[in-house]
Tab-separated table of C-alpha atoms and ligand atoms in Angstrom:
chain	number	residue	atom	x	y	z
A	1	UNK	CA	13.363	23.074	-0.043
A	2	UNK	CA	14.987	23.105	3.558
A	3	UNK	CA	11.573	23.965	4.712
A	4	UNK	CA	10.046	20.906	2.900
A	5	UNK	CA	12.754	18.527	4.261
A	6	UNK	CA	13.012	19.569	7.806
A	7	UNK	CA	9.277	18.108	8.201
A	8	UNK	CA	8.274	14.917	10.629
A	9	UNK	CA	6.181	12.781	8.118
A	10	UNK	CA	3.595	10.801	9.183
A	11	UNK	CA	1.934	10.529	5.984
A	12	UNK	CA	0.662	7.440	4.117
A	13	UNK	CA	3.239	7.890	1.191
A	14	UNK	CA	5.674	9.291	1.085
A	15	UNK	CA	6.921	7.643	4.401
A	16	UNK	CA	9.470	8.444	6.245
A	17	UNK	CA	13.461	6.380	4.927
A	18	UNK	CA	15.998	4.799	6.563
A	19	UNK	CA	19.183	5.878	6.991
A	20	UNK	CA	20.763	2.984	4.418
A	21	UNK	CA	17.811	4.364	1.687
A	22	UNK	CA	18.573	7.742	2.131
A	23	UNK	CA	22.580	7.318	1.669
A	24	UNK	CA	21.926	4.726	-1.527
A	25	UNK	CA	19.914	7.706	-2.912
A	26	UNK	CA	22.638	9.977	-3.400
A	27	UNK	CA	25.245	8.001	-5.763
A	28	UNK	CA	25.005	7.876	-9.354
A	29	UNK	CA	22.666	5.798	-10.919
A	30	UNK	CA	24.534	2.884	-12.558
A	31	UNK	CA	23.841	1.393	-16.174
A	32	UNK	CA	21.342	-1.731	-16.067
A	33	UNK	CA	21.894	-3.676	-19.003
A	34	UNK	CA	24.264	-5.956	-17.628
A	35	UNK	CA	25.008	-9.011	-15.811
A	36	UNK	CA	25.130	-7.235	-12.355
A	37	UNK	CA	22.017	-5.573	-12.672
A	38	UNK	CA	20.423	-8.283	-13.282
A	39	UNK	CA	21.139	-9.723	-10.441
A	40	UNK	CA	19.857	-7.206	-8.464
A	41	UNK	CA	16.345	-7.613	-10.363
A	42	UNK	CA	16.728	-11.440	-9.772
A	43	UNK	CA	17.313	-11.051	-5.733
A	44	UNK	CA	14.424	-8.059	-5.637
A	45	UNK	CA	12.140	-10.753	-7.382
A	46	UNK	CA	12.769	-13.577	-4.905
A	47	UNK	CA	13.288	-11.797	-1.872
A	48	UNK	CA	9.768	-10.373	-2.402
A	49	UNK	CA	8.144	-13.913	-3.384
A	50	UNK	CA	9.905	-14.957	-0.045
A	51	UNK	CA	8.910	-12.333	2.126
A	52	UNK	CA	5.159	-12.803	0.356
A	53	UNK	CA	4.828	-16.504	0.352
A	54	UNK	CA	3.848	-16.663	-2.951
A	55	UNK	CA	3.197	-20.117	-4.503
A	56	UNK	CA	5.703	-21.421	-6.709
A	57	UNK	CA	6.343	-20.111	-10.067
A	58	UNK	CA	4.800	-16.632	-9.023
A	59	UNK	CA	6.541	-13.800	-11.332
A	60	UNK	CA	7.304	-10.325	-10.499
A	61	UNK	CA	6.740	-7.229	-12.856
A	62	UNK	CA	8.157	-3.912	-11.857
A	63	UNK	CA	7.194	-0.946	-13.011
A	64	UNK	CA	8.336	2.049	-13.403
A	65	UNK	CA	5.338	4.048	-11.879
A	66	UNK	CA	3.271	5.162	-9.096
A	67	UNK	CA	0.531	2.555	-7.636
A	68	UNK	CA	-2.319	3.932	-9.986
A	69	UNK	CA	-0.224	2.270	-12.732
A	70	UNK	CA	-0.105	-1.378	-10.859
A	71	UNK	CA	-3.888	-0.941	-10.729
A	72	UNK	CA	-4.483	-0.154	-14.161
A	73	UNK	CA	-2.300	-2.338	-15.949
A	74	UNK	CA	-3.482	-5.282	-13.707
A	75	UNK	CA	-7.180	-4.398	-14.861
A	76	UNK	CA	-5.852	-4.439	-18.489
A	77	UNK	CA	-3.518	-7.001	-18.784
A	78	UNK	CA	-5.819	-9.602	-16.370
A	79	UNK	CA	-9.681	-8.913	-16.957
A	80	UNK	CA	-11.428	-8.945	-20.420
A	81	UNK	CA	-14.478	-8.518	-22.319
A	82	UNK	CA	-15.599	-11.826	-20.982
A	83	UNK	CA	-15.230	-11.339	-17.375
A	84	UNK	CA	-17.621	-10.356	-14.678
A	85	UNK	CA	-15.375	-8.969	-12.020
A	86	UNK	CA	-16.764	-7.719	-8.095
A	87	UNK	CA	-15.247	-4.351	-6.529
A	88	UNK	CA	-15.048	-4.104	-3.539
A	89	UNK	CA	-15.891	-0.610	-3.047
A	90	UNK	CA	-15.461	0.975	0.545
A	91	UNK	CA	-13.609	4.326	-0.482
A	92	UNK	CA	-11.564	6.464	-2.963
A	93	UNK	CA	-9.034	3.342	-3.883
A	94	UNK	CA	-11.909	1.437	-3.562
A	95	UNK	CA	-13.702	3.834	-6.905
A	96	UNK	CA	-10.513	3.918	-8.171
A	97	UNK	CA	-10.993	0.053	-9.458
A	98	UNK	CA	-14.316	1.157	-10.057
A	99	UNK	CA	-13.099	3.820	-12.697
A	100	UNK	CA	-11.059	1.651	-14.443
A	101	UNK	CA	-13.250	-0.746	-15.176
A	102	UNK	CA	-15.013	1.987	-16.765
A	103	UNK	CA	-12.720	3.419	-18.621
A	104	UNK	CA	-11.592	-0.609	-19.797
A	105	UNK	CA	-15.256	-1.786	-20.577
A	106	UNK	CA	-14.751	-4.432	-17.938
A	107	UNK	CA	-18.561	-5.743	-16.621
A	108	UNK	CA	-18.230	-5.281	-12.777
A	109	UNK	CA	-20.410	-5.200	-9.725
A	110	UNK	CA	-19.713	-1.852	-7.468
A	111	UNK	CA	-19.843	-3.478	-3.880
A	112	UNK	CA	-20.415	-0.224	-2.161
A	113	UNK	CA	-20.022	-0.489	1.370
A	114	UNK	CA	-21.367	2.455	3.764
A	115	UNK	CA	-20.065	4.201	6.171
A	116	UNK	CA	-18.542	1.472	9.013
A	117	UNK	CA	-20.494	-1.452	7.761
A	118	UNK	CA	-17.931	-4.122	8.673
A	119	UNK	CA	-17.710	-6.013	5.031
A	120	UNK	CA	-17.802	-9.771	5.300
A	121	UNK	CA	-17.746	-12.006	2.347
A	122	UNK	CA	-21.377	-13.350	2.732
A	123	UNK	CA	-22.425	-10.206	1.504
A	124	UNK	CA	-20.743	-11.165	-1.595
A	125	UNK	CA	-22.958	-14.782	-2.025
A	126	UNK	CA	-25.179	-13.667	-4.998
A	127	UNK	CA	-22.212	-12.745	-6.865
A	128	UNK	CA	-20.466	-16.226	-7.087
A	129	UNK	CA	-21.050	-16.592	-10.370
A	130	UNK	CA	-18.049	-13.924	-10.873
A	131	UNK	CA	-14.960	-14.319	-12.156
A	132	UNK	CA	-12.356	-12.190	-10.675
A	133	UNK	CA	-12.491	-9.494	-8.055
A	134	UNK	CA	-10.389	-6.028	-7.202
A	135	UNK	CA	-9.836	-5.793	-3.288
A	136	UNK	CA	-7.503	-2.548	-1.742
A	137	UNK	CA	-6.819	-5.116	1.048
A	138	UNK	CA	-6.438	-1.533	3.162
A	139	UNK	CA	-8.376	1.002	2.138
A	140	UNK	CA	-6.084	3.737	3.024
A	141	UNK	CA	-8.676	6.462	2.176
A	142	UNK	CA	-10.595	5.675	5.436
A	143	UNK	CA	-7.957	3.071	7.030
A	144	UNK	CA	-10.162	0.262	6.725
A	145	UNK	CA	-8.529	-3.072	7.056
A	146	UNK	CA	-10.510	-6.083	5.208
A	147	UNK	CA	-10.035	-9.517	6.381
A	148	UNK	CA	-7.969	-10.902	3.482
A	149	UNK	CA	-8.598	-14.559	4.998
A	150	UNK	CA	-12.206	-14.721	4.534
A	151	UNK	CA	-11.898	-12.705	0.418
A	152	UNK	CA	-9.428	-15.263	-0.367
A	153	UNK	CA	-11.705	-18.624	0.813
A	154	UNK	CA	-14.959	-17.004	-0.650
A	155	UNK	CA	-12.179	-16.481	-4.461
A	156	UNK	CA	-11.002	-20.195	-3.842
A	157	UNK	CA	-14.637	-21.650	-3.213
A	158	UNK	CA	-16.108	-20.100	-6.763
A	159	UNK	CA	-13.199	-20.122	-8.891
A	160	UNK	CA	-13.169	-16.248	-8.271
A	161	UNK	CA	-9.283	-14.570	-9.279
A	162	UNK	CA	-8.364	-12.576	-6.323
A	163	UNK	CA	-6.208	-9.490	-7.369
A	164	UNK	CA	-5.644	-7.488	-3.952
A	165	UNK	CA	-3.983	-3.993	-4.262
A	166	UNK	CA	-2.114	-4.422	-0.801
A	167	UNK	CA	0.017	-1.377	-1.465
A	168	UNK	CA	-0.612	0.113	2.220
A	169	UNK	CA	-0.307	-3.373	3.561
A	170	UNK	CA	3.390	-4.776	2.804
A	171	UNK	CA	5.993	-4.981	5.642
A	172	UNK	CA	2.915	-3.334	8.356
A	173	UNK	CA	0.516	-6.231	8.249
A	174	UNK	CA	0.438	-9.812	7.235
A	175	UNK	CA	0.236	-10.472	3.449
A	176	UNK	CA	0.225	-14.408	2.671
A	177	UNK	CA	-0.438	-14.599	-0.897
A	178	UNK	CA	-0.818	-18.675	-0.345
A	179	UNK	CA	-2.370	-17.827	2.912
A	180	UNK	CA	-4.757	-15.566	2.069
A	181	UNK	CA	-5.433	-17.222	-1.599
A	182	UNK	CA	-4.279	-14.166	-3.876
A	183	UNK	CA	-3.953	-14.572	-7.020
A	184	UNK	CA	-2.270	-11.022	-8.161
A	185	UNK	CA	-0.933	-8.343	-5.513
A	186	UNK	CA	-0.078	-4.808	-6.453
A	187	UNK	CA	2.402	-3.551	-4.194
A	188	UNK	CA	4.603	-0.157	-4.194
A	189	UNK	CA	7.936	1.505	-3.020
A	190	UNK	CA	6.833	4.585	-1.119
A	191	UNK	CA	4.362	3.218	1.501
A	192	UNK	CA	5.828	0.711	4.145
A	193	UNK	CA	8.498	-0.521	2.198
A	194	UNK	CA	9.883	3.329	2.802
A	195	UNK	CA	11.530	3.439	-0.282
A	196	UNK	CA	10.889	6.470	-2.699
A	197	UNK	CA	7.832	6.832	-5.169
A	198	UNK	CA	7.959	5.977	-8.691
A	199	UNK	CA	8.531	1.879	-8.169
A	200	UNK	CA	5.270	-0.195	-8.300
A	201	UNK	CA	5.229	-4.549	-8.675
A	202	UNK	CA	3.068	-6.741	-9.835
A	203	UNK	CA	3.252	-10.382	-8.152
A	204	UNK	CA	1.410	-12.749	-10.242
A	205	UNK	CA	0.852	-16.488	-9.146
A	206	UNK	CA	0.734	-18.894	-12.283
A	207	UNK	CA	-2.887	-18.534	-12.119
A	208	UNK	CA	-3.039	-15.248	-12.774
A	209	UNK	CA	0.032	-15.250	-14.842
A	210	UNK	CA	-2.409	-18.037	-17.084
A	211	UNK	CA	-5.544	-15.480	-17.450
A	212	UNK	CA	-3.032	-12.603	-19.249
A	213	UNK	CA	-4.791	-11.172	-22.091
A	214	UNK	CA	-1.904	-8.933	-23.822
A	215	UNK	CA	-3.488	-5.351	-23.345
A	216	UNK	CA	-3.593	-2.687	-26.284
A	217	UNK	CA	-0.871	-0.493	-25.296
A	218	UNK	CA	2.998	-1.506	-25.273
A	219	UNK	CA	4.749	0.086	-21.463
A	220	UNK	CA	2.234	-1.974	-19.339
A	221	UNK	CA	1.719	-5.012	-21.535
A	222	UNK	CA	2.698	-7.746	-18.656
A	223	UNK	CA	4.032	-10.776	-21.440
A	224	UNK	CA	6.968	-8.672	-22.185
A	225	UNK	CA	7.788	-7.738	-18.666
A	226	UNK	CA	7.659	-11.628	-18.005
A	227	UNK	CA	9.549	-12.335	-20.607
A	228	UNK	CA	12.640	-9.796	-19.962
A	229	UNK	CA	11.917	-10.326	-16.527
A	230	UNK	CA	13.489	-14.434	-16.976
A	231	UNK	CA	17.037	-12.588	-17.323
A	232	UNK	CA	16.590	-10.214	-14.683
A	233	UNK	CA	15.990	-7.583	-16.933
A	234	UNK	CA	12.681	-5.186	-17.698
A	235	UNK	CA	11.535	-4.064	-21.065
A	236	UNK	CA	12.196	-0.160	-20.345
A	237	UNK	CA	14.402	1.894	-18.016
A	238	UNK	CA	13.726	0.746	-14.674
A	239	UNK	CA	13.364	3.078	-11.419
A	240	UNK	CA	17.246	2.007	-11.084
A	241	UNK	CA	17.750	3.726	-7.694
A	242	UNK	CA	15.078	2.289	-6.184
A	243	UNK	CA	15.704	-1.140	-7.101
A	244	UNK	CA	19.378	-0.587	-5.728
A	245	UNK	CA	17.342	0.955	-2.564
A	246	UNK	CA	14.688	-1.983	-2.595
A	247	UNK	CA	17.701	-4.649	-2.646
A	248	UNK	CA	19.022	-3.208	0.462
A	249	UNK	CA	15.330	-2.583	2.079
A	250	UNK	CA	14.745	-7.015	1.433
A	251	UNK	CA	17.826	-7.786	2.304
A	252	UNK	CA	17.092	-6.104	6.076
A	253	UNK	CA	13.734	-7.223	6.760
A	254	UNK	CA	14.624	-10.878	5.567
A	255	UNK	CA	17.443	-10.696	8.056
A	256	UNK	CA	14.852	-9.384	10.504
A	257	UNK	CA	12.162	-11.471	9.487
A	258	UNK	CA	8.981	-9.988	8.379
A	259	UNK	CA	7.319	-10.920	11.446
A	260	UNK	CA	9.775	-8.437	13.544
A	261	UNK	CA	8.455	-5.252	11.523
A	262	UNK	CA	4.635	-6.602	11.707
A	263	UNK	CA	5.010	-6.233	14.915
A	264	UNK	CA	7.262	-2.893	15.370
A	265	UNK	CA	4.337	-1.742	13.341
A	266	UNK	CA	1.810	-3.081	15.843
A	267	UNK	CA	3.719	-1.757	18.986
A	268	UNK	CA	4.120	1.622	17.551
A	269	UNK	CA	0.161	1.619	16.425
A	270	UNK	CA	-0.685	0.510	19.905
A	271	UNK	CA	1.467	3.137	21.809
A	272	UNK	CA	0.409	5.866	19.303
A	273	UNK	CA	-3.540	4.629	19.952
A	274	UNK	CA	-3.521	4.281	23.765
A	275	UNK	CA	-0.885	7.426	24.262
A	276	UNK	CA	-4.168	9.536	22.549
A	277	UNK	CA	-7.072	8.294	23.997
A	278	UNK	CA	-7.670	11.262	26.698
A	279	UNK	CA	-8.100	13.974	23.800
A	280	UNK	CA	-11.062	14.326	21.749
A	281	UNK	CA	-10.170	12.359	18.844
A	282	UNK	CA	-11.810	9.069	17.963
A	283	UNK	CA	-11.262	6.531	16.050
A	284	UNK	CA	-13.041	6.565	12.465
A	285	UNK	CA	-12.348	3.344	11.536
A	286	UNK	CA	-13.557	-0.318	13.230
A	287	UNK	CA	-11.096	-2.754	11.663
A	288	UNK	CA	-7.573	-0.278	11.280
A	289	UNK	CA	-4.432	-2.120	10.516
A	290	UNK	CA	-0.851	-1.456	12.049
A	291	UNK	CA	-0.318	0.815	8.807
A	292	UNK	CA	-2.754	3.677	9.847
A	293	UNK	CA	-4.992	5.148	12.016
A	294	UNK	CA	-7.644	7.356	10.955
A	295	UNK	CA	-9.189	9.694	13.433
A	296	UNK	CA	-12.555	12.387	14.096
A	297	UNK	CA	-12.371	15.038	16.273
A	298	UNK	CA	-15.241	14.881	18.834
A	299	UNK	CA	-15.412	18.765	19.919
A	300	UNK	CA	-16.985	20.310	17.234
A	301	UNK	CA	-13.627	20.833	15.571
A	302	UNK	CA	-12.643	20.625	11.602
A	303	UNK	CA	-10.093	17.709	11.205
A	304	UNK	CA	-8.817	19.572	8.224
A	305	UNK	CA	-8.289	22.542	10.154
A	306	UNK	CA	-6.496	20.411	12.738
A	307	UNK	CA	-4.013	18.890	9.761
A	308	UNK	CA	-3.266	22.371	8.683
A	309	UNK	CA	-2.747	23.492	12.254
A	310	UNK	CA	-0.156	20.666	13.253
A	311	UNK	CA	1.777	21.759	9.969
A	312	UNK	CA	2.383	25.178	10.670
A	313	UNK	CA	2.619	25.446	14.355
A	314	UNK	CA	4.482	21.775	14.929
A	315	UNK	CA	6.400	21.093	11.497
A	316	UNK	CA	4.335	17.525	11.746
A	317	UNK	CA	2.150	16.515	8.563
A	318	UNK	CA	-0.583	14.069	9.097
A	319	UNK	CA	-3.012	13.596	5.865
A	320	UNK	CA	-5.969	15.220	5.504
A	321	UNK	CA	-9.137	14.222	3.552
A	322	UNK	CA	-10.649	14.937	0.383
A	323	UNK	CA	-14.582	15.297	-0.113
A	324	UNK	CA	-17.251	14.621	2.384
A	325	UNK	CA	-14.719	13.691	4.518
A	326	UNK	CA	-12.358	16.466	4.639
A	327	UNK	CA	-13.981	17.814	7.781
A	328	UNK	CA	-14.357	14.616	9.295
A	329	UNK	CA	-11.437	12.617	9.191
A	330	UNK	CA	-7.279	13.016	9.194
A	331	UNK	CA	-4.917	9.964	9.057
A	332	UNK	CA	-1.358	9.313	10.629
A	333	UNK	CA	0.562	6.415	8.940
A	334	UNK	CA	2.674	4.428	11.089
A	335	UNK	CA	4.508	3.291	8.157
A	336	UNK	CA	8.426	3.254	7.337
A	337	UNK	CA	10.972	4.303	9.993
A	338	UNK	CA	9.078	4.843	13.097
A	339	UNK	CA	10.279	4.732	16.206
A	340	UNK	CA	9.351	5.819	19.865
A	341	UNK	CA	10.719	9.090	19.753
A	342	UNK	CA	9.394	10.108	16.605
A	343	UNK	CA	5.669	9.179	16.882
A	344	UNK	CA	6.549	11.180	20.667
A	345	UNK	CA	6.725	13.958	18.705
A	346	UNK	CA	3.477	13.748	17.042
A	347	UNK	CA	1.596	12.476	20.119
A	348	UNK	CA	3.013	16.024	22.178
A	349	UNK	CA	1.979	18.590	19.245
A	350	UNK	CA	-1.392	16.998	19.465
A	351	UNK	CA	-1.322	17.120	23.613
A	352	UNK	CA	-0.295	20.895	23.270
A	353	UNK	CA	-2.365	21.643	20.236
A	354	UNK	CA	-5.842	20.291	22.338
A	355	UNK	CA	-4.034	22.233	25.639
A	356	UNK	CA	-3.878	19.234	27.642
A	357	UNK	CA	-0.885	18.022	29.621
A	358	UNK	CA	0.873	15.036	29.036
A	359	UNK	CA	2.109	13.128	32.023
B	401	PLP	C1	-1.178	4.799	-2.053
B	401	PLP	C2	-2.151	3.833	-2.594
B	401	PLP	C3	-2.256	3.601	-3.982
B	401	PLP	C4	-1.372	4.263	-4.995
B	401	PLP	O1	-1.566	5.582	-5.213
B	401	PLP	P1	-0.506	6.378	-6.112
B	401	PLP	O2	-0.784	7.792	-5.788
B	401	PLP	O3	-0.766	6.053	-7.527
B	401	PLP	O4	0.841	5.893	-5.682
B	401	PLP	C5	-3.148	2.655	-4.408
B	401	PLP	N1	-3.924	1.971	-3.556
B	401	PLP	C6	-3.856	2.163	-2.230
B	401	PLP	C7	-4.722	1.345	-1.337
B	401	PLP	C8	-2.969	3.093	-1.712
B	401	PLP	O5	-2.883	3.273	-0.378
């Protein structure tokens, strides 16, 4: 266990806490049905709205589950037999919405990007006769940042409901939900909100809030969650702790202003990028947000090999990656609480680990 914890993270999920998290995560969970907890489910939901600029009357449904669960239960409570919905389709969360649809019998067009081809929306112009479409607005399997601006005008201009899973996007990089037109955003606790896994929300506008279709199972049907949700209150047990944790997390970066850890996110990418440019690593990724960066070895060398390297000899975990890629491509996440002197530590194993000096 002491060998788990005593680990620099620089994963994408689990990211590494704050002191104020960490300490809220040892007391006893408190009961929720009452008046007080309530309120702490009625600040959680308006903080985030705030902090999203989500148009009025936007809702918030949290769940007591990992991301994969906002996904799903947006494709089931939002599309239906009638809709023709786009996926955009430029990795493994990118298939995920893919497989869904599948599994839901919801008609969709796989937008399959390859490799590096730098999406824009006029690739999307023979499909404007869609209804809805599933973004990743970062697709964290690769690091591949979309450009949420131009999805959201080509969803406003043919009627199209934009549900964006921006789960590796909050708190790093600008979400604007009036902004950037979306209609439904799936965020989650454990990626830069640094809180632990097991909380995922829903934010639905009224438009999206409009197109529910109650699903056919009962823990992810959305009316119910919208319902209880009017009182401060959720349906089922809710990830208690982590609401407590999430309270304190909003409270912060609205006292900060979101625009402070944007760019503490930024700086720290930027150092991180330019502090690594003399080894033999490249960037994999043209359009990387502040959240990640995803690199390839350029000396013949297995990036999997390197990921398993820097956790044994340094104590640091990057993330490695599955499939085709696993040879190809590692990611570090400069999500949660980074500073200077952490990300240091992570830029020298890699200095030592390629034997160059760092001056
Ligand atoms: C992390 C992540 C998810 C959620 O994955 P879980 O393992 O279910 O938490 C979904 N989408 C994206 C883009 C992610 O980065």
């Amino acid at each position: 266990m002491q060998y788990l914890r005593n680990k620099y993270i620089f994963t994408p999920g689990p990211v590494r806490m704050y002191e104020e998290t960490l300490q809220l995560g040892s007391v006893q969970a408190p009961y929720f049905r009452n008046e007080e907890f309530s309120q702490v489910i009625l600040e959680c939901e308006q903080n985030l709205l705030q902090l999203l600029n989500a148009p009025k009357s936007s809702r918030v449904i949290f769940l007591t589950a990992s991301g994969t669960a906002g996904m799903e239960a947006t494709v089931q409570n939002l599309l239906n037999k009638n809709d023709e919905t786009i996926v955009i389709n430029g990795g493994g969360f990118g298939q995920r919405f893919v497989d869904l649809c599948k599994l839901h019998k919801i008609n969709h067009l796989n937008h399959k990007l390859i490799v590096n081809d730098l999406f824009n929306t006029t690739q999307l112009n023979n499909y404007s006769s869609a209804t809805t479409l599933l973004i990743n607005a970062h697709e964290t399997s690769i690091g591949l940042l979309y450009n949420m601006k131009s999805v959201g005008e080509f969803c406003k201009n043919n009627g199209i409901l934009n549900i964006v899973d921006g789960i590796s996007l909050f708190i790093t990089d600008e979400l604007d939900m009036q902004k950037q037109n979306i209609d439904a955003l799936i965020i989650s606790s454990h990626k830069g909100l640094a809180l632990p896994p097991g909380l995922t929300m829903v934010v639905l506008s009224p438009n999206a809030i409009q197109k529910i279709t109650p699903p056919n199972c009962m823990y992810f049907d959305f009316n119910r969650y919208i319902n209880d949700g009017k009182r401060g209150q959720t349906p089922f047990t809710p990830a208690v702790t982590i609401l407590l944790q999430l309270q304190a997390r909003l409270k912060q970066i609205k006292k900060d202003g979101i625009l402070f850890h944007i760019e503490k996110a930024k700086s720290i990418a930027d150092y991180f990028r330019t502090q690594i440019c003399v080894l033999p690593l490249k960037a994999y990724s043209q359009s990387m947000p502040n959240a990640m960066t995803t690199l390839t070895p350029t000396d013949g060398r297995s990036a999997y090999d390197i990921v398993k390297d820097l956790d044994q000899k340094y104590n640091v975990v990057v993330a490695p990656n599955g499939g085709d890629l696993r040879n190809i491509i590692f990611r570090v996440s400069h999500m949660g609480n980074m500073d200077k002197d952490y990300i240091n530590v992570l830029i020298d194993a890699l200095y030592q680990y390629f034997g160059v000096e760092r001056k």
